[in-house]
mmCIF file of C-alpha atoms in Angstrom:
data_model
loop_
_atom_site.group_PDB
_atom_site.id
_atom_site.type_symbol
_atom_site.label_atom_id
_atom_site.label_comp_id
_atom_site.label_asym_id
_atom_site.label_seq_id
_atom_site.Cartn_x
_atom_site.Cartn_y
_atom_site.Cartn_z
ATOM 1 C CA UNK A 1 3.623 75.249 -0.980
ATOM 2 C CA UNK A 2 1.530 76.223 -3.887
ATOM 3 C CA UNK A 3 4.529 76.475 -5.592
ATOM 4 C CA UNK A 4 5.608 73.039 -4.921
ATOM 5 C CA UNK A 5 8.780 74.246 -3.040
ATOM 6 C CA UNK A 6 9.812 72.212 -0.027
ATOM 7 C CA UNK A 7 10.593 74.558 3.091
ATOM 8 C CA UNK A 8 11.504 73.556 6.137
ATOM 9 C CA UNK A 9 10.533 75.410 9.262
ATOM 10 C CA UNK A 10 12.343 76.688 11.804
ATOM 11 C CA UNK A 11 10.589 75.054 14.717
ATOM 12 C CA UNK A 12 10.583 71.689 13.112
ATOM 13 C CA UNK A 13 14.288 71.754 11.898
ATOM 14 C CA UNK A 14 14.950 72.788 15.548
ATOM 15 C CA UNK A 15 13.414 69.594 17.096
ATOM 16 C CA UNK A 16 14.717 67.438 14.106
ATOM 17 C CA UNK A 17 17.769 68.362 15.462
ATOM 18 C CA UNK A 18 17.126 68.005 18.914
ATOM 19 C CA UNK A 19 16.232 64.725 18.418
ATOM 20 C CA UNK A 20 19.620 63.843 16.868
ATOM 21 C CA UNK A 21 21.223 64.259 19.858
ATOM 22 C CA UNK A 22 21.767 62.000 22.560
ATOM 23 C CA UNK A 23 21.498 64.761 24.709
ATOM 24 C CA UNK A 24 18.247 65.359 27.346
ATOM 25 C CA UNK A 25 16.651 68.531 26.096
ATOM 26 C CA UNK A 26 13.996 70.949 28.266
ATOM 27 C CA UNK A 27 11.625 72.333 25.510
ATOM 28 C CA UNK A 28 10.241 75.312 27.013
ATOM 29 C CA UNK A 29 6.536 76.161 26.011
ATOM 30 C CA UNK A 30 3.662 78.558 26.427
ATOM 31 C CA UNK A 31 0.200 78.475 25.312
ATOM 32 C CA UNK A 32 -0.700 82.247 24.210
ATOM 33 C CA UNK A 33 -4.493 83.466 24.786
ATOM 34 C CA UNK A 34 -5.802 84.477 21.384
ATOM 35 C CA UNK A 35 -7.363 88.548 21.496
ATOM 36 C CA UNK A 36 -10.507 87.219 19.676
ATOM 37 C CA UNK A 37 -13.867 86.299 21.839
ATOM 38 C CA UNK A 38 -17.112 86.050 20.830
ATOM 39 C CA UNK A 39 -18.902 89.186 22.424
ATOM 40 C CA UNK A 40 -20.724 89.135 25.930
ATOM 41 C CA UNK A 41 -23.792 90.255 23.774
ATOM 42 C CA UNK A 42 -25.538 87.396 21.490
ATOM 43 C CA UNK A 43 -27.279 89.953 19.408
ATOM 44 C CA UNK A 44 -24.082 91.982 18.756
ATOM 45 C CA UNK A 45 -23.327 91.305 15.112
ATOM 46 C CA UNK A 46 -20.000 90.409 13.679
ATOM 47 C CA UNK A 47 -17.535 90.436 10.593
ATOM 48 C CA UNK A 48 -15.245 88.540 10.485
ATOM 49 C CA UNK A 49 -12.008 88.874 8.275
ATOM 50 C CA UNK A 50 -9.921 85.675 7.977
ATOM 51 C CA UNK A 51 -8.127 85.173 4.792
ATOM 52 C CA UNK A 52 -5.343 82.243 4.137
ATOM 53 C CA UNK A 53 -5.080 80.364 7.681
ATOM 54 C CA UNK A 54 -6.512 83.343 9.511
ATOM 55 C CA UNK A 55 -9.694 81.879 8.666
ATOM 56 C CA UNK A 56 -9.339 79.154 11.308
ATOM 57 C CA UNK A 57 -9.833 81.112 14.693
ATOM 58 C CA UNK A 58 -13.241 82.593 12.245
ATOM 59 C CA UNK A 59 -14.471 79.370 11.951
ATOM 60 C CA UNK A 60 -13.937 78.713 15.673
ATOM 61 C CA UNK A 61 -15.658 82.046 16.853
ATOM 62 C CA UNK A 62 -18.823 80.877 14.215
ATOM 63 C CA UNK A 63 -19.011 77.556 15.553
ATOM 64 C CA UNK A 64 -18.492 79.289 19.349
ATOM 65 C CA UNK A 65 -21.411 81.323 18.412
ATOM 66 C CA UNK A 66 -23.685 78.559 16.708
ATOM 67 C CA UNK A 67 -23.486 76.542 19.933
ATOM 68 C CA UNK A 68 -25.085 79.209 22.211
ATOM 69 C CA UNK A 69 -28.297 78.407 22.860
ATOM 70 C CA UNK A 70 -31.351 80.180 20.651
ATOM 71 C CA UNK A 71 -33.801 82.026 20.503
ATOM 72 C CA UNK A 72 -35.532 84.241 17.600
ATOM 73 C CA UNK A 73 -34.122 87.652 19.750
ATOM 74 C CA UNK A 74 -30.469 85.965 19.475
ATOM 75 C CA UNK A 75 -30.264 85.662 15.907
ATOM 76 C CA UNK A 76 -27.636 88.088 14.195
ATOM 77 C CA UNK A 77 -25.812 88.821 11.377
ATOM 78 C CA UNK A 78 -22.303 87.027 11.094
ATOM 79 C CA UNK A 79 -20.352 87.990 8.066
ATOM 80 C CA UNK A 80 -17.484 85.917 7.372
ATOM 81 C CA UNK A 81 -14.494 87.470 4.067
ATOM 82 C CA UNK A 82 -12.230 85.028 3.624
ATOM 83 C CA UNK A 83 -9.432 85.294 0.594
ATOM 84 C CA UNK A 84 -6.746 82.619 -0.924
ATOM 85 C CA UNK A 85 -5.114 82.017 -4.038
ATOM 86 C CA UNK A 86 -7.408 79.379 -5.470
ATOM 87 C CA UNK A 87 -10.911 78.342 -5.389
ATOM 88 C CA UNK A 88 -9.446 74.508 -6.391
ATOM 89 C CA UNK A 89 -6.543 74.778 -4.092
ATOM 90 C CA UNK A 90 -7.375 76.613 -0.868
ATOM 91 C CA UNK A 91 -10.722 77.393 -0.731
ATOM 92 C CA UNK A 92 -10.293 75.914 3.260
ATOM 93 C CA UNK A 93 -13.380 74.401 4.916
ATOM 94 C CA UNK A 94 -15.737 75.009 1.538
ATOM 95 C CA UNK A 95 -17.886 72.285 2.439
ATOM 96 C CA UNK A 96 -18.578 74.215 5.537
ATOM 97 C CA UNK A 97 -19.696 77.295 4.856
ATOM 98 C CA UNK A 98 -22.966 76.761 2.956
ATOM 99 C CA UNK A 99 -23.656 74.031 4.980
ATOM 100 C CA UNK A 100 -23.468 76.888 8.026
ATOM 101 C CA UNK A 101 -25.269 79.436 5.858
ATOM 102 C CA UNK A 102 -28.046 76.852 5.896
ATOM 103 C CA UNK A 103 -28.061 76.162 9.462
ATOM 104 C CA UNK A 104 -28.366 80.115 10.225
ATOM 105 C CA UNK A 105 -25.077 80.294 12.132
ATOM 106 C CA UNK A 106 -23.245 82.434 9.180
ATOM 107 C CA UNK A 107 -25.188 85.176 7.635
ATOM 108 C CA UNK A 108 -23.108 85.217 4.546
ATOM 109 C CA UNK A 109 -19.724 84.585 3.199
ATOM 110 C CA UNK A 110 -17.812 86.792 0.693
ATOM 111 C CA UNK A 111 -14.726 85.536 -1.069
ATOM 112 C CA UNK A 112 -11.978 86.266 -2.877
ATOM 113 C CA UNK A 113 -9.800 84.114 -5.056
ATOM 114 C CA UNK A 114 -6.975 86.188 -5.708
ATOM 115 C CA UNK A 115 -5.187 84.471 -8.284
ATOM 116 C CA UNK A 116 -8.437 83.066 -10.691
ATOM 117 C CA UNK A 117 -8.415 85.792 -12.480
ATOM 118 C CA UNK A 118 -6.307 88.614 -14.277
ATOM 119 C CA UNK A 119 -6.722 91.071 -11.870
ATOM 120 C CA UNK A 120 -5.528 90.099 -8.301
ATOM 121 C CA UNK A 121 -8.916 90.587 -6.258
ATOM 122 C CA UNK A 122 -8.710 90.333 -2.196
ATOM 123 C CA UNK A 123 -10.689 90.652 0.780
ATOM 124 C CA UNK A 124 -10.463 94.527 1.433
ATOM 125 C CA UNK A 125 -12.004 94.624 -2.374
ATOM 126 C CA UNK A 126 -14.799 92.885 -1.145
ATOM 127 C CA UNK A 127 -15.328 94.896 2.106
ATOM 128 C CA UNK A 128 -15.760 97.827 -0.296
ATOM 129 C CA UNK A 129 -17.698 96.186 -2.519
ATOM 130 C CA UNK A 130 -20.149 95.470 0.442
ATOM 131 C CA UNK A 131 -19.431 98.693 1.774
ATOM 132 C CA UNK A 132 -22.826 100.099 2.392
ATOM 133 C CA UNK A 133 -23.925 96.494 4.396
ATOM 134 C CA UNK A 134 -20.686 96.906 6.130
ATOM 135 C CA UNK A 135 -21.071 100.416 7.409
ATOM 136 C CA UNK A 136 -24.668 99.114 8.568
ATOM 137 C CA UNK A 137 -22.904 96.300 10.491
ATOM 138 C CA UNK A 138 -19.966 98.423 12.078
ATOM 139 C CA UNK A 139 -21.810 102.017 12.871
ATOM 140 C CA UNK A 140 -25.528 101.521 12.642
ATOM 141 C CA UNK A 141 -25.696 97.958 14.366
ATOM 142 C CA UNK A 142 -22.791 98.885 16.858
ATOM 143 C CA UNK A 143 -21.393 95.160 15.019
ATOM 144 C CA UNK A 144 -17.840 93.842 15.990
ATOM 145 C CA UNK A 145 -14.910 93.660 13.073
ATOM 146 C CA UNK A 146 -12.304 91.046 13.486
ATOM 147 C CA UNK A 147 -9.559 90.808 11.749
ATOM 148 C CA UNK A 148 -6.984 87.490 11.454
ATOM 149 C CA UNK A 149 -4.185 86.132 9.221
ATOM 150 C CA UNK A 150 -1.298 87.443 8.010
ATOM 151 C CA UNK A 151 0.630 90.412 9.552
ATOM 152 C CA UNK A 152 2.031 91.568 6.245
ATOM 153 C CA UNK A 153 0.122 94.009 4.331
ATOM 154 C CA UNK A 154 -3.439 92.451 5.063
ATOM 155 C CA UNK A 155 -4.787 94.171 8.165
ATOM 156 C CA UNK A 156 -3.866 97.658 6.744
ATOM 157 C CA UNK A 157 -5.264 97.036 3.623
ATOM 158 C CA UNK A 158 -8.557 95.754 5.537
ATOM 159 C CA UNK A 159 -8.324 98.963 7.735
ATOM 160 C CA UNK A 160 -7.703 101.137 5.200
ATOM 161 C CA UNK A 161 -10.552 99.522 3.080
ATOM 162 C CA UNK A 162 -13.111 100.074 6.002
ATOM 163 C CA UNK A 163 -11.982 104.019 7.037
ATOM 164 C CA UNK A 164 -12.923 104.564 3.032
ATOM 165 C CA UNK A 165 -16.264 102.529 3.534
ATOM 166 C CA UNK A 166 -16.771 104.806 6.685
ATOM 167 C CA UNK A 167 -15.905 107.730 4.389
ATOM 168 C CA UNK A 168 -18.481 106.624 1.526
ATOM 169 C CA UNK A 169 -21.337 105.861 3.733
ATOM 170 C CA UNK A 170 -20.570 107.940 7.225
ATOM 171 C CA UNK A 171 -20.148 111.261 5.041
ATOM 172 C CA UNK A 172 -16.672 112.295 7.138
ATOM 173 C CA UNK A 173 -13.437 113.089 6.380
ATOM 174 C CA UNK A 174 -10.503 109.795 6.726
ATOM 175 C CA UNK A 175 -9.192 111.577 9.695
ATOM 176 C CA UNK A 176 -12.984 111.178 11.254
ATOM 177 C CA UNK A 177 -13.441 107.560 10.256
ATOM 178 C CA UNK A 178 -9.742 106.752 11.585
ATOM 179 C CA UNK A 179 -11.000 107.970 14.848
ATOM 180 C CA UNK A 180 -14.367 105.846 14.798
ATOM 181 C CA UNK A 181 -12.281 102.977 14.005
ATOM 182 C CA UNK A 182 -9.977 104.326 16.648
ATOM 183 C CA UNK A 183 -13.273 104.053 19.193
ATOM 184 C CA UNK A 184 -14.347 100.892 18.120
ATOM 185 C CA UNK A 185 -10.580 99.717 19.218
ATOM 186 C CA UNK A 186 -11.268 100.864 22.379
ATOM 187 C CA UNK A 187 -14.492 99.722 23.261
ATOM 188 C CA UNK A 188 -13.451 95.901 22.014
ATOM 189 C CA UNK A 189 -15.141 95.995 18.483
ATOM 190 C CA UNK A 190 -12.282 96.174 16.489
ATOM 191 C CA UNK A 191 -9.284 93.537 16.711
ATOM 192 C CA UNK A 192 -6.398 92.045 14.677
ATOM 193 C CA UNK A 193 -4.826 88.157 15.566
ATOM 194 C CA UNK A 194 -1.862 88.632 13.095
ATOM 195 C CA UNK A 195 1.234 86.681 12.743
ATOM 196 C CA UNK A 196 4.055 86.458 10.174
#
């Protein structure tokens, strides 16, 4: 861990144990479909929220995307925010990014490095801070907001960081922008992978 403690999962303990034993063992397994797709639509543009781990299905979805095929009328934005503790320490896939920045298959990235400074600064600061590009993405461009990583306090900070960007830019009350973040639910443009 970043704090150089040594913790031992529960999953791994479990089959540590398991194979201790002398005893045959049935493992039973699933393999869960993810809730994040790259849209029908090639032009539909996308941000995509993936701090800590959560950036991994992100990076799949960009590299999903990049491998469609073309064409001047296909090309779209794709914003990736991604957040960790450390720019030295777990700034994952950094060689990556510019390197698809360059290549045209991410628009831009935005990050935050919560613990490199005094004041803890995360991804839902960022969405603000971008707030008037974001509202352009999400309500002008009819874009796509996906959201991945921890289930703790992350997604409702991000949600609650885009209803006030709504707010700012949409000129409506919260209880209006809930509901257009309510409709973009609905119609598949808004949607949170989160574990704990």
């Amino acid at each position: 861990t970043p704090n150089q403690r040594m913790i031992h999962g529960v999953c791994s303990s479990w089959f540590k144990y398991l194979g201790n034993s002398n005893i045959k063992q049935i493992v039973p397994l699933w393999i869960k479909r993810g809730v994040l797709r790259v849209p029908e639509n090639p032009c539909s543009p996308l941000i995509l929220v993936g701090p800590g781990t959560g950036v991994a299905p992100m990076r799949a979805l960009i590299y999903e995307r990049s491998m469609a095929p073309r064409t001047h009328s296909t090309e779209t934005e794709m914003v990736l925010y991604f957040g960790c503790r450390k720019r030295d320490m777990d700034f994952y896939y950094a060689n990556e990014w510019e390197k698809l920045k360059s290549e045209g298959a991410l628009t831009d990235i935005h990050v935050a490095f919560s613990r490199d400074q005094v004041k803890k600064h995360y991804v839902q600061n960022l969405i603000k801070q971008n707030g008037a590009k974001v509202f352009q993405i999400l309500c002008r461009s009819n874009g796509y907001l996906y959201i991945s990583g921890s289930a703790k306090r992350m997604p409702a900070d991000v949600k609650e960081a885009v209803i006030d960007v709504i707010v700012e830019y949409g000129d409506i009350n919260k209880t209006d922008a809930a509901r257009v973040l309510k409709k973009m639910e609905l119609q598949g443009r808004y949607k949170v992978e989160a574990w704990s």
